[in-house]
Short mmCIF file of C-alpha atoms in Angstrom, two decimals:
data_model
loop_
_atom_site.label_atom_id
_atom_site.label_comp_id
_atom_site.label_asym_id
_atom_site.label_seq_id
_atom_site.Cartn_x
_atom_site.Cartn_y
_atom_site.Cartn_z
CA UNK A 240 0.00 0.00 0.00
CA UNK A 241 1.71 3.00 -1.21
CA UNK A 242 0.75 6.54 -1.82
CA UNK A 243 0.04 7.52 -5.03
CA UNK A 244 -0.03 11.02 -7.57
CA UNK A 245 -3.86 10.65 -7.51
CA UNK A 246 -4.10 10.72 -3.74
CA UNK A 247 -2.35 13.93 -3.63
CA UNK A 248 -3.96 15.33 -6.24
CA UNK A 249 -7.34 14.62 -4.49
CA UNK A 250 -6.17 15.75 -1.49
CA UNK A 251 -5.93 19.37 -3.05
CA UNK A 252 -9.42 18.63 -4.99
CA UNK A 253 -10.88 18.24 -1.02
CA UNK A 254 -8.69 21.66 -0.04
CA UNK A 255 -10.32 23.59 -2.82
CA UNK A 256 -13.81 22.52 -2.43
CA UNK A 257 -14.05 22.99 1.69
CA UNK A 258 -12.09 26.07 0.79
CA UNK A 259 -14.97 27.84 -1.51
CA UNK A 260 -17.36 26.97 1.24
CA UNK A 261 -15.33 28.72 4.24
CA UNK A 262 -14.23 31.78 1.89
CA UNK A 263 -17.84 32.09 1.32
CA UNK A 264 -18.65 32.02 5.12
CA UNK A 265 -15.89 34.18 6.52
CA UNK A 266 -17.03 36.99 8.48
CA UNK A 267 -20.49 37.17 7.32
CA UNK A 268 -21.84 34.51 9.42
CA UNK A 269 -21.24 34.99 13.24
CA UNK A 270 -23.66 32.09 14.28
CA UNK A 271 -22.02 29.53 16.96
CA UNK A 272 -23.13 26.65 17.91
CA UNK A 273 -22.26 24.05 20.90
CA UNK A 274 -21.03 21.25 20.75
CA UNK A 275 -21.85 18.83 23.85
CA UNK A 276 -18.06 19.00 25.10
CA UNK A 277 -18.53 22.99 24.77
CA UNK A 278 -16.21 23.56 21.98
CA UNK A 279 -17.97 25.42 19.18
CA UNK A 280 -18.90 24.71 15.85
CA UNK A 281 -20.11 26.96 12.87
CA UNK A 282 -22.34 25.82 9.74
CA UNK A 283 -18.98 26.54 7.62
CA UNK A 284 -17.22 23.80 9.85
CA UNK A 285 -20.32 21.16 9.26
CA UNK A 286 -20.90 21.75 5.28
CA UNK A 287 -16.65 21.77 4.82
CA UNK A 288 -16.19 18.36 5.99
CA UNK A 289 -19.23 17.51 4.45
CA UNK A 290 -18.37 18.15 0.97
CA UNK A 291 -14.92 16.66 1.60
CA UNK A 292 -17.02 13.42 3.35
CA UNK A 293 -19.07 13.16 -0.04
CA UNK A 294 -16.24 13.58 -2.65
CA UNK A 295 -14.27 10.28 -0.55
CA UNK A 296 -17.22 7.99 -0.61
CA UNK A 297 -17.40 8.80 -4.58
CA UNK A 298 -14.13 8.66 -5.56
CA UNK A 299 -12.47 6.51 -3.16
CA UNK A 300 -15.67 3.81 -1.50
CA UNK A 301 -13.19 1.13 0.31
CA UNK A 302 -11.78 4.60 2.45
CA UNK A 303 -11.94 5.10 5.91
CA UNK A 304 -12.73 8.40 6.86
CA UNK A 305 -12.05 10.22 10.48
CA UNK A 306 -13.77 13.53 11.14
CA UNK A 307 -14.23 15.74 13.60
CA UNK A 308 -18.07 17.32 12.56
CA UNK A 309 -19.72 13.71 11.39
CA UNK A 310 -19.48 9.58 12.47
CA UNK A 311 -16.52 7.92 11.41
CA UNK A 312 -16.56 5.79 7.93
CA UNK A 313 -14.88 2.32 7.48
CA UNK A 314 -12.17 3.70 10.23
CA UNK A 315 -10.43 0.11 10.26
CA UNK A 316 -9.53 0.81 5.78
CA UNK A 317 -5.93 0.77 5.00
CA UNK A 318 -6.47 4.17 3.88
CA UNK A 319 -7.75 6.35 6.32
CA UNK A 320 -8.77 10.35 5.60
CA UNK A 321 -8.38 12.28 8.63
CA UNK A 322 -10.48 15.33 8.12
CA UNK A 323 -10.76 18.58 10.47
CA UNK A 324 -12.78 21.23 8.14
CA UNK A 325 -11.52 24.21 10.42
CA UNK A 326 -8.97 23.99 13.02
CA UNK A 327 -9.31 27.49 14.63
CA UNK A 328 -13.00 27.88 14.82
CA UNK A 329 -12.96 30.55 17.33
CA UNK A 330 -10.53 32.27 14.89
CA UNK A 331 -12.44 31.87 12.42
CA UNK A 332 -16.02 33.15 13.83
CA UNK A 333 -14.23 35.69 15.09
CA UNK A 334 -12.41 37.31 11.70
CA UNK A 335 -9.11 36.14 12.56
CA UNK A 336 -6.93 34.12 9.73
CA UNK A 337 -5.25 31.73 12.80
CA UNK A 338 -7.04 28.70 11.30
CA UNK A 339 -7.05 26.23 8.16
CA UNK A 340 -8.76 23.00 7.03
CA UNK A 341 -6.38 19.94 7.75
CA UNK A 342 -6.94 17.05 5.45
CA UNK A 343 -4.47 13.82 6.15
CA UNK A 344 -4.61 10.55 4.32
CA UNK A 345 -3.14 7.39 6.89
CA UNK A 346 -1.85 4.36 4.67
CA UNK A 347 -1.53 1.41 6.88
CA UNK A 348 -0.88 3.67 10.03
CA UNK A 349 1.39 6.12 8.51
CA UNK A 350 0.82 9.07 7.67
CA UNK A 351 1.73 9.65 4.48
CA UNK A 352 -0.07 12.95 3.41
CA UNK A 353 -0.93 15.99 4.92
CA UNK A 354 -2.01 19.32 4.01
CA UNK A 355 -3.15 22.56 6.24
CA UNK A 356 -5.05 24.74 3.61
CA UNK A 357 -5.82 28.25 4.87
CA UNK A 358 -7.87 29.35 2.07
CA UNK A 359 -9.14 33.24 2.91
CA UNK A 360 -5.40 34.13 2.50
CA UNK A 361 -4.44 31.40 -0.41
CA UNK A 362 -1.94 29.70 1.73
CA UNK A 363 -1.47 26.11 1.46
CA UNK A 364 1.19 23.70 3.24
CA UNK A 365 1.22 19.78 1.30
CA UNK A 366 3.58 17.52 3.25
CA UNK A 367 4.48 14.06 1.73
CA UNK A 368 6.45 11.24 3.66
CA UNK A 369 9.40 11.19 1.70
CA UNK A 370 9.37 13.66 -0.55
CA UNK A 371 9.31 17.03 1.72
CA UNK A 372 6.79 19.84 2.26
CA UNK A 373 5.39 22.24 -0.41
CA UNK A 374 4.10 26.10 0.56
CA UNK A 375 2.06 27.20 -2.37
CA UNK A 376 4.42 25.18 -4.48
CA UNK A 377 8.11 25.96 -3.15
CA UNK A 378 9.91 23.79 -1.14
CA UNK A 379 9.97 24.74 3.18
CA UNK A 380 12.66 24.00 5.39
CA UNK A 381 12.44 24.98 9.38
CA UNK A 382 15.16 27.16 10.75
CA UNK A 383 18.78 26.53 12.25
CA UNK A 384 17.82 26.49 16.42
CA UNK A 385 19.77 24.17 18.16
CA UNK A 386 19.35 25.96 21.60
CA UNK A 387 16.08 26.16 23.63
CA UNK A 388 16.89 29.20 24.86
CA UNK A 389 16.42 30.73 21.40
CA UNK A 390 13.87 28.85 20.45
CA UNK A 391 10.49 30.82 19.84
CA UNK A 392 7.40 28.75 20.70
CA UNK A 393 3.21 28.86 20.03
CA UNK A 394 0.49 26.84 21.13
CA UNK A 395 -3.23 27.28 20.73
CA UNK A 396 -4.01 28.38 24.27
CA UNK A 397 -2.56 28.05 27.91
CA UNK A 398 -5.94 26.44 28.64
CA UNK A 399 -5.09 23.26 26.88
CA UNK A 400 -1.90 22.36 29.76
CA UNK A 401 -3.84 21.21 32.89
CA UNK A 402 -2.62 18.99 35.81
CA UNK A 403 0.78 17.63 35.49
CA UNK A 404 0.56 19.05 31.80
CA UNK A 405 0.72 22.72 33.09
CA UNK A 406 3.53 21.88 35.21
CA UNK A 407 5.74 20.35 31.94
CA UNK A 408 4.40 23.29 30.06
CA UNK A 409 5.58 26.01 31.99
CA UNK A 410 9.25 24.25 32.96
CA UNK A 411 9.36 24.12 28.28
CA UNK A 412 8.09 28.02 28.40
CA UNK A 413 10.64 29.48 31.02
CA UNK A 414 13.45 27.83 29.10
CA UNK A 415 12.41 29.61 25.59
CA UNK A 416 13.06 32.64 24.35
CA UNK A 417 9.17 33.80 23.56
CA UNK A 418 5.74 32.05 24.01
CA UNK A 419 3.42 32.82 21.27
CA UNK A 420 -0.82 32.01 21.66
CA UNK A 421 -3.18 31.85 19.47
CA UNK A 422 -1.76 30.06 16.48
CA UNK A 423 -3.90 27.12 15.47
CA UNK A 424 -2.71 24.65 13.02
CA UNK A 425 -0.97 27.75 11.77
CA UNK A 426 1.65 27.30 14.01
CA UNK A 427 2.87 24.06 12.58
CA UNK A 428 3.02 25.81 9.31
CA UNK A 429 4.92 28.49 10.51
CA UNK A 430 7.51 25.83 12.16
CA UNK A 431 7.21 24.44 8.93
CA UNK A 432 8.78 27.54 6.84
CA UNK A 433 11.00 28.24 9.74
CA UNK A 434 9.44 31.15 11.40
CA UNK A 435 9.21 29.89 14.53
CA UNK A 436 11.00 27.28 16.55
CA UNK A 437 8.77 25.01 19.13
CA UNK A 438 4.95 24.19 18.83
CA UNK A 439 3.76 22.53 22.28
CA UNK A 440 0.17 21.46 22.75
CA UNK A 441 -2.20 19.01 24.78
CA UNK A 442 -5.65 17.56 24.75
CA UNK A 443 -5.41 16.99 20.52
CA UNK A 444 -7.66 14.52 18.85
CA UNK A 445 -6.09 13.12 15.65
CA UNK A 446 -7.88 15.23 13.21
CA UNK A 447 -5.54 17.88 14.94
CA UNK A 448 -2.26 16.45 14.16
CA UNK A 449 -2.71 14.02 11.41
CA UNK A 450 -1.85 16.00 8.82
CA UNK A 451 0.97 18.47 10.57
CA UNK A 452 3.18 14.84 10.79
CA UNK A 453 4.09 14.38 7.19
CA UNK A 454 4.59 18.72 6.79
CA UNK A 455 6.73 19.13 9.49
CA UNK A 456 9.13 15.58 8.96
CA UNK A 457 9.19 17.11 5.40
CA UNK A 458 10.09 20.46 6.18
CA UNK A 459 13.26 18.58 8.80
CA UNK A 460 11.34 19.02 11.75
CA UNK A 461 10.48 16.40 14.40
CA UNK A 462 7.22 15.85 15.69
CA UNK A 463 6.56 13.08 18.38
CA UNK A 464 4.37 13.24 21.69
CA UNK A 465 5.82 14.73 25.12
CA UNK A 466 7.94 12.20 25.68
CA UNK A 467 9.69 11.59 22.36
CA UNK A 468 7.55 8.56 20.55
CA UNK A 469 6.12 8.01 17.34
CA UNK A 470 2.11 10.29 17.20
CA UNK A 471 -0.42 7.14 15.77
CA UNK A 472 -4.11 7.65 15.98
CA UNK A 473 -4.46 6.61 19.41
CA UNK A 474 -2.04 9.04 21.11
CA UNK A 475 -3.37 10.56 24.19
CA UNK A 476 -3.32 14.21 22.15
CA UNK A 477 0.33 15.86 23.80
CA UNK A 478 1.57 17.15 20.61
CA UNK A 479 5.75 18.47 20.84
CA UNK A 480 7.24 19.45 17.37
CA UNK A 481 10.18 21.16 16.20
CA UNK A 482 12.79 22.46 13.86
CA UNK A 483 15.36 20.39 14.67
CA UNK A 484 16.18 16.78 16.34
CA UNK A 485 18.67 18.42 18.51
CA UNK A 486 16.32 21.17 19.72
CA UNK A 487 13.28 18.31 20.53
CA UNK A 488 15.64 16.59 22.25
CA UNK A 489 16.34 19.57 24.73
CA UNK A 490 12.02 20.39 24.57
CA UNK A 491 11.43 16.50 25.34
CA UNK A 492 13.87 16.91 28.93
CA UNK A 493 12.20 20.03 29.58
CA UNK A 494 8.67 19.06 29.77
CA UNK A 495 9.71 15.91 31.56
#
């Protein structure tokens, strides 16, 4: 089981068509709704993924698919789409451009395609395992940091470290340079193209980090959970990447 052309090439047929749909929605439609584990959820986020749901079960009918909005589809398929229509919904109800659709394609268990498509602005990250990462066609590469004190860092929101996880979090913070909030899957797309260093975050489901694997190992960045293994779908959501092996090693001993 191998990727293929096609696969990639669909992948960016699923970015464009979600992405008509939330350029269409952004900031003239402020409705929210609620979502029983109070995260919200905007008709934008519901009629992305399912456009992207529909266009699977046509072209591809033995795939698995794994969203965030709808039920699961044939989840135990070799090939698995991992689909999160928009990561950043507060962002995005609220007219900021800290969010993008993240699309993933898991062959066997790895992930072998990923793409964060932010479509208001016409970005759009494509990481495939092997091959390296792709911003609106040119190669990325993250930055030379091999010390954490240098090392500029994001994560979605200092809500998301709790418990123990706060404690780890802040021990990683005080030992970088800045501390950036706020970013979304953004932030793995800026690690991605080198502008920042670190991206630490807890309590992800895999439609959060499926696709930010292949972009960031493509880009030479390292992304594992807190304590240094291998993300797979059943990861308990502590997401650690950076630009460098040297400088997760050093994040990894921090947090510990």
């Amino acid at each position: 089981m191998e990727l293929e052309e096609d696969h990639v090439i669909f992948g960016e047929r699923l970015a464009e068509a979600s992405g008509k749909i939330i350029r269409e929605r952004f900031n003239k439609n402020r409705l929210v709704q609620y979502k029983d584990d109070g995260s919200p959820v905007t008709s934008a986020d519901k009629d992305a993924e399912t456009v992207m749901r529909d266009m699977i079960m046509v072209e591809y009918p033995n795939h698995g698919i794994l969203g965030e909005e709808n039920k699961s589809w044939q989840i135990g398929s070799e090939y698995l789409w991992v689909l999160d229509p928009i990561d950043g919904t507060k962002n995005f109800a609220s007219g900021f451009y800290n969010f993008g659709t993240l699309i993933a394609l898991v062959i066997g268990g790895r992930f072998a395609l990923g793409i964060i498509n932010q479509p208001v602005l016409n970005q759009c990250w494509i990481g495939v395992a092997g091959r390296g990462t792709l911003f609106n066609g040119d190669l990325t590469e993250t930055r030379e940091c091999s010390e954490l004190g240098e090392a500029w860092m994001c994560s979605t929101t200092p809500n998301m470290f709790r418990g123990s996880k706060e404690n780890g979090y802040k021990k990683l913070s005080s030992n970088v340079k800045h501390s950036i909030f706020g970013s979304d899957c953004i932030g793995y797309a800026m690690l991605s193209c080198g502008q920042i260093d670190i991206v630490c975050e807890a309590q992800l489901k895999p439609w959060d980090f499926a696709a930010h694997i292949p972009i960031i190992e493509g880009s030479g960045g390292m992304i594992t959970d807190w304590s240094g293994k291998k993300l797979t779908l059943e990861s308990s959501g502590e997401v650690l990447a950076a630009g460098s092996e040297e400088l997760h090693k050093q994040a990894v001993l921090a947090l510990a």
